[in-house]
Short mmCIF file of C-alpha atoms in Angstrom, two decimals:
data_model
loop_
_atom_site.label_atom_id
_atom_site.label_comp_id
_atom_site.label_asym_id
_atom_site.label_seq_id
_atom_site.Cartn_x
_atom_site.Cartn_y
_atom_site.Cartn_z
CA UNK R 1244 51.17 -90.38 -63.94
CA UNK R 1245 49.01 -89.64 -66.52
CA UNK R 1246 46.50 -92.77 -65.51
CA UNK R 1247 46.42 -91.14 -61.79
CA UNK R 1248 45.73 -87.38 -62.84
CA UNK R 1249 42.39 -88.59 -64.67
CA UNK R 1250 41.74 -91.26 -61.78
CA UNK R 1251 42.11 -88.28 -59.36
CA UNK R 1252 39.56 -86.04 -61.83
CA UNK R 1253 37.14 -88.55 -61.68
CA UNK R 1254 36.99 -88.81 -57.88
CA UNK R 1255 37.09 -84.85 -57.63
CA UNK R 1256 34.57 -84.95 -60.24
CA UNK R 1257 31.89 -87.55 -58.57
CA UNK R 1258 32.84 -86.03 -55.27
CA UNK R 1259 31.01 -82.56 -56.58
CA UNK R 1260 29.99 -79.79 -54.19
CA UNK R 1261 30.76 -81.59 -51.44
CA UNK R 1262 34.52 -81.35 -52.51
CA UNK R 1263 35.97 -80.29 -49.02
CA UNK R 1264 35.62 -84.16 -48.47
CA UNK R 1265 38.47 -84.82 -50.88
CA UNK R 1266 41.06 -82.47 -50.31
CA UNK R 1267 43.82 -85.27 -50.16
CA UNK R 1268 43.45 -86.14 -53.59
CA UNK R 1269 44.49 -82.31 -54.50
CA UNK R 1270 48.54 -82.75 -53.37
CA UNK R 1271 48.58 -85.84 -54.73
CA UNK R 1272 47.36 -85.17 -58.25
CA UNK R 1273 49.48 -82.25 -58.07
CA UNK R 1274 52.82 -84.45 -57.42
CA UNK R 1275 51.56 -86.94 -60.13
CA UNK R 1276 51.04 -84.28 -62.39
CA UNK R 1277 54.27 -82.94 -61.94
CA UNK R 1278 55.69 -80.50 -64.40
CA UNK R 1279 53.94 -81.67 -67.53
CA UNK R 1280 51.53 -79.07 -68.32
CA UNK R 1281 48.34 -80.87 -69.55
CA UNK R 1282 48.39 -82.69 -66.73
CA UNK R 1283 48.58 -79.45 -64.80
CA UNK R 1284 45.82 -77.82 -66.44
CA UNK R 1285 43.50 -80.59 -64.71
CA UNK R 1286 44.52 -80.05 -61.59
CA UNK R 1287 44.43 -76.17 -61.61
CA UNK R 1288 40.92 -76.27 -63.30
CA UNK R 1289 39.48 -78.08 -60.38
CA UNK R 1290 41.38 -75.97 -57.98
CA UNK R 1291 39.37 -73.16 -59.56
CA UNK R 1292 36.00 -74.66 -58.61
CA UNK R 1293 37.17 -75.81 -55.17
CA UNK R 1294 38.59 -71.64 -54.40
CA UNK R 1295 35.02 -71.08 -55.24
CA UNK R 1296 32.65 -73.86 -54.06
CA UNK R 1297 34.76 -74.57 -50.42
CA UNK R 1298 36.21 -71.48 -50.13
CA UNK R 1299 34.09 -68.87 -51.81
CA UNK R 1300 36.96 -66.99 -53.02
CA UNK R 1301 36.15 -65.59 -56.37
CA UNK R 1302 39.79 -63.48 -56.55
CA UNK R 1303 41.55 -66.83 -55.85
CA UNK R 1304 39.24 -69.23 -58.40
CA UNK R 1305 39.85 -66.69 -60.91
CA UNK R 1306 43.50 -66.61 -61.16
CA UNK R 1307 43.20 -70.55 -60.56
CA UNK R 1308 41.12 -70.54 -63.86
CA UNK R 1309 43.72 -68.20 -65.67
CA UNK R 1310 46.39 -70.48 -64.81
CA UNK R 1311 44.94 -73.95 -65.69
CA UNK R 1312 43.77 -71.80 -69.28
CA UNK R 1313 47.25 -70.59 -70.10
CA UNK R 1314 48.53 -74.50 -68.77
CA UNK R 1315 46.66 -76.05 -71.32
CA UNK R 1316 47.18 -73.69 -74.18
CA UNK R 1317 50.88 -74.89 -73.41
CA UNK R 1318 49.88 -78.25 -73.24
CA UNK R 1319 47.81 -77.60 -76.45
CA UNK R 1320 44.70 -79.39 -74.56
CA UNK R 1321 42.14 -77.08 -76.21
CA UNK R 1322 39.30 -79.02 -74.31
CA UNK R 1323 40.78 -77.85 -70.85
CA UNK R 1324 41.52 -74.58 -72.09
CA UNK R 1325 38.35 -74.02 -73.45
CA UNK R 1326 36.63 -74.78 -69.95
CA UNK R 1327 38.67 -72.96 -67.85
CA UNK R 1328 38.25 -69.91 -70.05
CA UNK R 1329 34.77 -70.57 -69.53
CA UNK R 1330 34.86 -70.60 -65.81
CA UNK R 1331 36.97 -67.51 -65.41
CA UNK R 1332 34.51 -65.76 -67.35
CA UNK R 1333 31.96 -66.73 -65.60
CA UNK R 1334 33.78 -65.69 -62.25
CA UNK R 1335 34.32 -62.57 -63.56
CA UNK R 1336 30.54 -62.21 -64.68
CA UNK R 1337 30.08 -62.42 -61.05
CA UNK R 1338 32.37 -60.07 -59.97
CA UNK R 1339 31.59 -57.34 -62.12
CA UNK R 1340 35.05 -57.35 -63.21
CA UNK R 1341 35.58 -55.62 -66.28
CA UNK R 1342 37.89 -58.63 -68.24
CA UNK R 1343 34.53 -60.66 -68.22
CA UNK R 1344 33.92 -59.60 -72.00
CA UNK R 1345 37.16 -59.86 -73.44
CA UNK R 1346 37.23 -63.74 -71.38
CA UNK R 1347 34.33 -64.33 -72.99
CA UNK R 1348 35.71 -63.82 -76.54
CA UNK R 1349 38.48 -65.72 -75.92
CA UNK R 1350 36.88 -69.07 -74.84
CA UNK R 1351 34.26 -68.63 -78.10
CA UNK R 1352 37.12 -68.13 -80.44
CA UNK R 1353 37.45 -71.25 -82.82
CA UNK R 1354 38.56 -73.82 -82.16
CA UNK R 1355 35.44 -75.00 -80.32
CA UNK R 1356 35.35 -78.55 -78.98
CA UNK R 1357 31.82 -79.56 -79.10
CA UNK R 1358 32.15 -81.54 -75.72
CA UNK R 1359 32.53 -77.67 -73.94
CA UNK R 1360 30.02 -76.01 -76.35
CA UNK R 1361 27.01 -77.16 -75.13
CA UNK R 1362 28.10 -77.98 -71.61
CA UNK R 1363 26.67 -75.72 -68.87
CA UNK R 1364 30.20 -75.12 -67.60
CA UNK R 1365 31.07 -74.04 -71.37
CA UNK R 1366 31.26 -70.16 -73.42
CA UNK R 1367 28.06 -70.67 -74.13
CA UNK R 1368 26.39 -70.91 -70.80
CA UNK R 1369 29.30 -67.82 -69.51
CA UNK R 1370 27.62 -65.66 -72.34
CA UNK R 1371 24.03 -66.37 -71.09
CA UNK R 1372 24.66 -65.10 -67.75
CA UNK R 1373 26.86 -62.29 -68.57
CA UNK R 1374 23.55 -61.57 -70.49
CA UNK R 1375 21.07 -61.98 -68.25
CA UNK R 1376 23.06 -60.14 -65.49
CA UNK R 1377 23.09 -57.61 -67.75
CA UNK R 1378 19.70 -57.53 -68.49
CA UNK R 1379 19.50 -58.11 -72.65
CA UNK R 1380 17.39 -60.68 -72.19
CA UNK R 1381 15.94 -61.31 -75.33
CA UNK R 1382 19.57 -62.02 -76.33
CA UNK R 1383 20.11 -64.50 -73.27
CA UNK R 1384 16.29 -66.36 -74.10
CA UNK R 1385 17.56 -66.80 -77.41
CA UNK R 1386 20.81 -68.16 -76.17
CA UNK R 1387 19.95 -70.42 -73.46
CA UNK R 1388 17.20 -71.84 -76.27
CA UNK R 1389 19.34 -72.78 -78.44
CA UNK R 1390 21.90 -74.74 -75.61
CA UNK R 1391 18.90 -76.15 -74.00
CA UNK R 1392 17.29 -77.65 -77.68
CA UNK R 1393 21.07 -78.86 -77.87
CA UNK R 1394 21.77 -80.51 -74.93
CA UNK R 1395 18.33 -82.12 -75.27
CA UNK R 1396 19.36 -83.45 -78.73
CA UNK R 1397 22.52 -85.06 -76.91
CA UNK R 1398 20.72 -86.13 -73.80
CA UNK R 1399 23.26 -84.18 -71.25
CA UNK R 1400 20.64 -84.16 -68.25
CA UNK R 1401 22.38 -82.46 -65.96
CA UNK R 1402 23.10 -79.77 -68.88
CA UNK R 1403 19.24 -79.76 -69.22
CA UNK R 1404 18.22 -78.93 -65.82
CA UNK R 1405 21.26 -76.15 -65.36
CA UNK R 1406 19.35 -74.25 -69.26
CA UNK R 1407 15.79 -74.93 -67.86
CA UNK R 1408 16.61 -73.19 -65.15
CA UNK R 1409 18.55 -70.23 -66.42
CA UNK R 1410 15.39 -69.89 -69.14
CA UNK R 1411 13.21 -70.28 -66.50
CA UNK R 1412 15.58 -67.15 -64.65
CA UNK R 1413 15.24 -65.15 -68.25
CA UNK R 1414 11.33 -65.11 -68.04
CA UNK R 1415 11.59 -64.47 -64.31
CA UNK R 1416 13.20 -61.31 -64.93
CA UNK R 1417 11.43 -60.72 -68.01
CA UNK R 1418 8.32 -60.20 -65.59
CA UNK R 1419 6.48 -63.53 -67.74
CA UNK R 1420 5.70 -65.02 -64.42
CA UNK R 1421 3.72 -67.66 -65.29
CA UNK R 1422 5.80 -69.36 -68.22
CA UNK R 1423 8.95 -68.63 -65.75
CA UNK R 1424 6.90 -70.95 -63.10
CA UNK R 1425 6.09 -73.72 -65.24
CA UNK R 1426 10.14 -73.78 -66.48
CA UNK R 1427 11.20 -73.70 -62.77
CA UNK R 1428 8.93 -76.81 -62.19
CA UNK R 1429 10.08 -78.78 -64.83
CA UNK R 1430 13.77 -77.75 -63.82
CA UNK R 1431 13.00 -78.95 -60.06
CA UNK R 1432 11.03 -82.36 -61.56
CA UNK R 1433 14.43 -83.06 -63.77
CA UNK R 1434 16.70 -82.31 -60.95
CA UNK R 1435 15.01 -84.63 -58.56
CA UNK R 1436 14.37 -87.42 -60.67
CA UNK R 1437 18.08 -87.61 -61.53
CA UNK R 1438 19.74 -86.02 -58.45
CA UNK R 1439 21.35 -83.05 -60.06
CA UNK R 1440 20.80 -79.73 -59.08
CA UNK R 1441 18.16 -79.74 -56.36
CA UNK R 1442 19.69 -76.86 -54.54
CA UNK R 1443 19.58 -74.12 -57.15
CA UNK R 1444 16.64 -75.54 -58.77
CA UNK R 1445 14.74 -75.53 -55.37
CA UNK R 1446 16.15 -71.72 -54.69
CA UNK R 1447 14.77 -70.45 -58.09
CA UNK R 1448 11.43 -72.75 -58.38
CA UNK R 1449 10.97 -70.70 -54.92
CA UNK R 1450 11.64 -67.20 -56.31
CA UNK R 1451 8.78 -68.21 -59.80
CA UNK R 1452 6.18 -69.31 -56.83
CA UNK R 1453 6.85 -66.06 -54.87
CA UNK R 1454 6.20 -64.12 -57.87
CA UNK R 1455 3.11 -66.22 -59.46
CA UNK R 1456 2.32 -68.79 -57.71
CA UNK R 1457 2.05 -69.79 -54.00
CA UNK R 1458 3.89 -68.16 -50.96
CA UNK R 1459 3.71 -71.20 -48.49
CA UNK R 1460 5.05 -73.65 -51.46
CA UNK R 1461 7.72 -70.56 -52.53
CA UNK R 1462 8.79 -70.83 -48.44
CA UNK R 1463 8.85 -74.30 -48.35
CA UNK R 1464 11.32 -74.44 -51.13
CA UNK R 1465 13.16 -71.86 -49.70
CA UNK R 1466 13.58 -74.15 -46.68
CA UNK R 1467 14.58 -76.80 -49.12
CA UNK R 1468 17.14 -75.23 -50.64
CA UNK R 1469 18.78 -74.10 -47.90
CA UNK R 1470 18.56 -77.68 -46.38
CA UNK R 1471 20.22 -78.66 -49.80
CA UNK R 1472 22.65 -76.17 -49.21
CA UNK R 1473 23.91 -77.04 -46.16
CA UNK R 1474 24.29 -80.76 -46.77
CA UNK R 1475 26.51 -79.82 -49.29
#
């Protein structure tokens, strides 16, 4: 069972936002996973993403999140846990709701893994944008810098294009237009070259040349990303 939980990750995983194509898989990882808990944890975490990415339910991918966290604290899978602490923070950021700080806390207590530290689905990356949506952005410059010079170090590319872009979103709303557009570029070249976040790099690479560089090639992104968006 164990063998076909992970096998069933993996084709969630490589399946990414267009994860209404594999809904199958999600009753039968459940079954496989049965009642052992780290197994469980798995399961629930990508549940979480797929409440939010197919269903746009931020309520439901939440408590989805919640459960796969207290799952794997049973299951004492500390890498699981650690992620889908992570993720409901994030949510939360998003919702306003007023648990995202204490969530937060929680998934940077020690033990880390360093696997989820750096990763842009880790505590790290839900601190930077409770930051930036909070606007202490010399806080969040100084801690997407530090996840982006790490991730670099480790060669995570699809890590590197997700912290270009959210330092590239820092300066943005810093009003430094011009360093902002030449981040968003290099965030768009990255996520072309290897595939990985063209949507959201094309959205914000729009957004920099709207505010200091060109309107047609800010609209023609625009168009981009939405194309992106809908393919997904």
């Amino acid at each position: 069972p164990a063998d076909r939980v992970r096998a069933w990750m993996i084709v969630i995983d490589t399946a990414g936002h267009t994860m209404a194509e594999v809904d199958a898989v999600f009753p039968q990882a459940l079954a496989d996973a049965g009642d052992d808990p780290r197994l469980l944890a798995l399961v629930h975490y990508q549940l979480a993403w797929r409440a939010l990415i197919v269903e746009g339910d931020f309520t439901e991918a939440r408590e989805a999140a919640a459960h796969a966290a207290e799952l794997a604290a049973r299951g004492e899978d500390r890498r699981t846990e650690l992620l889908s602490l992570a993720f409901q923070a994030q949510t939360e950021t998003l919702m306003g709701h007023p648990e995202a700080p204490r969530t937060i806390k929680r998934a940077l207590k020690e033990p880390q893994d360093p696997r989820v530290a750096w990763h842009h689905n880790g505590a790290g990356s839900a601190r930077f944008r409770w930051l930036v949506m909070g606007d202490q952005l010399a806080e969040a410059r100084a801690t997407v810098t530090a996840l982006l010079r790490e991730v670099r170090r480790r060669g995570s590319v699809e890590s590197e294009v997700h912290f270009l872009r959210g330092l590239a979103e820092t300066e943005l709303r810093a009003g430094h237009c011009g360093r902002a557009l030449e981040l968003a570029r290099d965030s768009l070249r990255l996520a072309r070259d290897s595939g990985i976040g063209e949507t959201a790099s094309a959205m914000l690479t729009s957004l920099a040349e709207a505010s200091g560089g060109d309107v047609d090639r800010a609209l023609a992104l625009a168009r981009e990303a939405v194309d992106h968006a809908e393919e997904d």
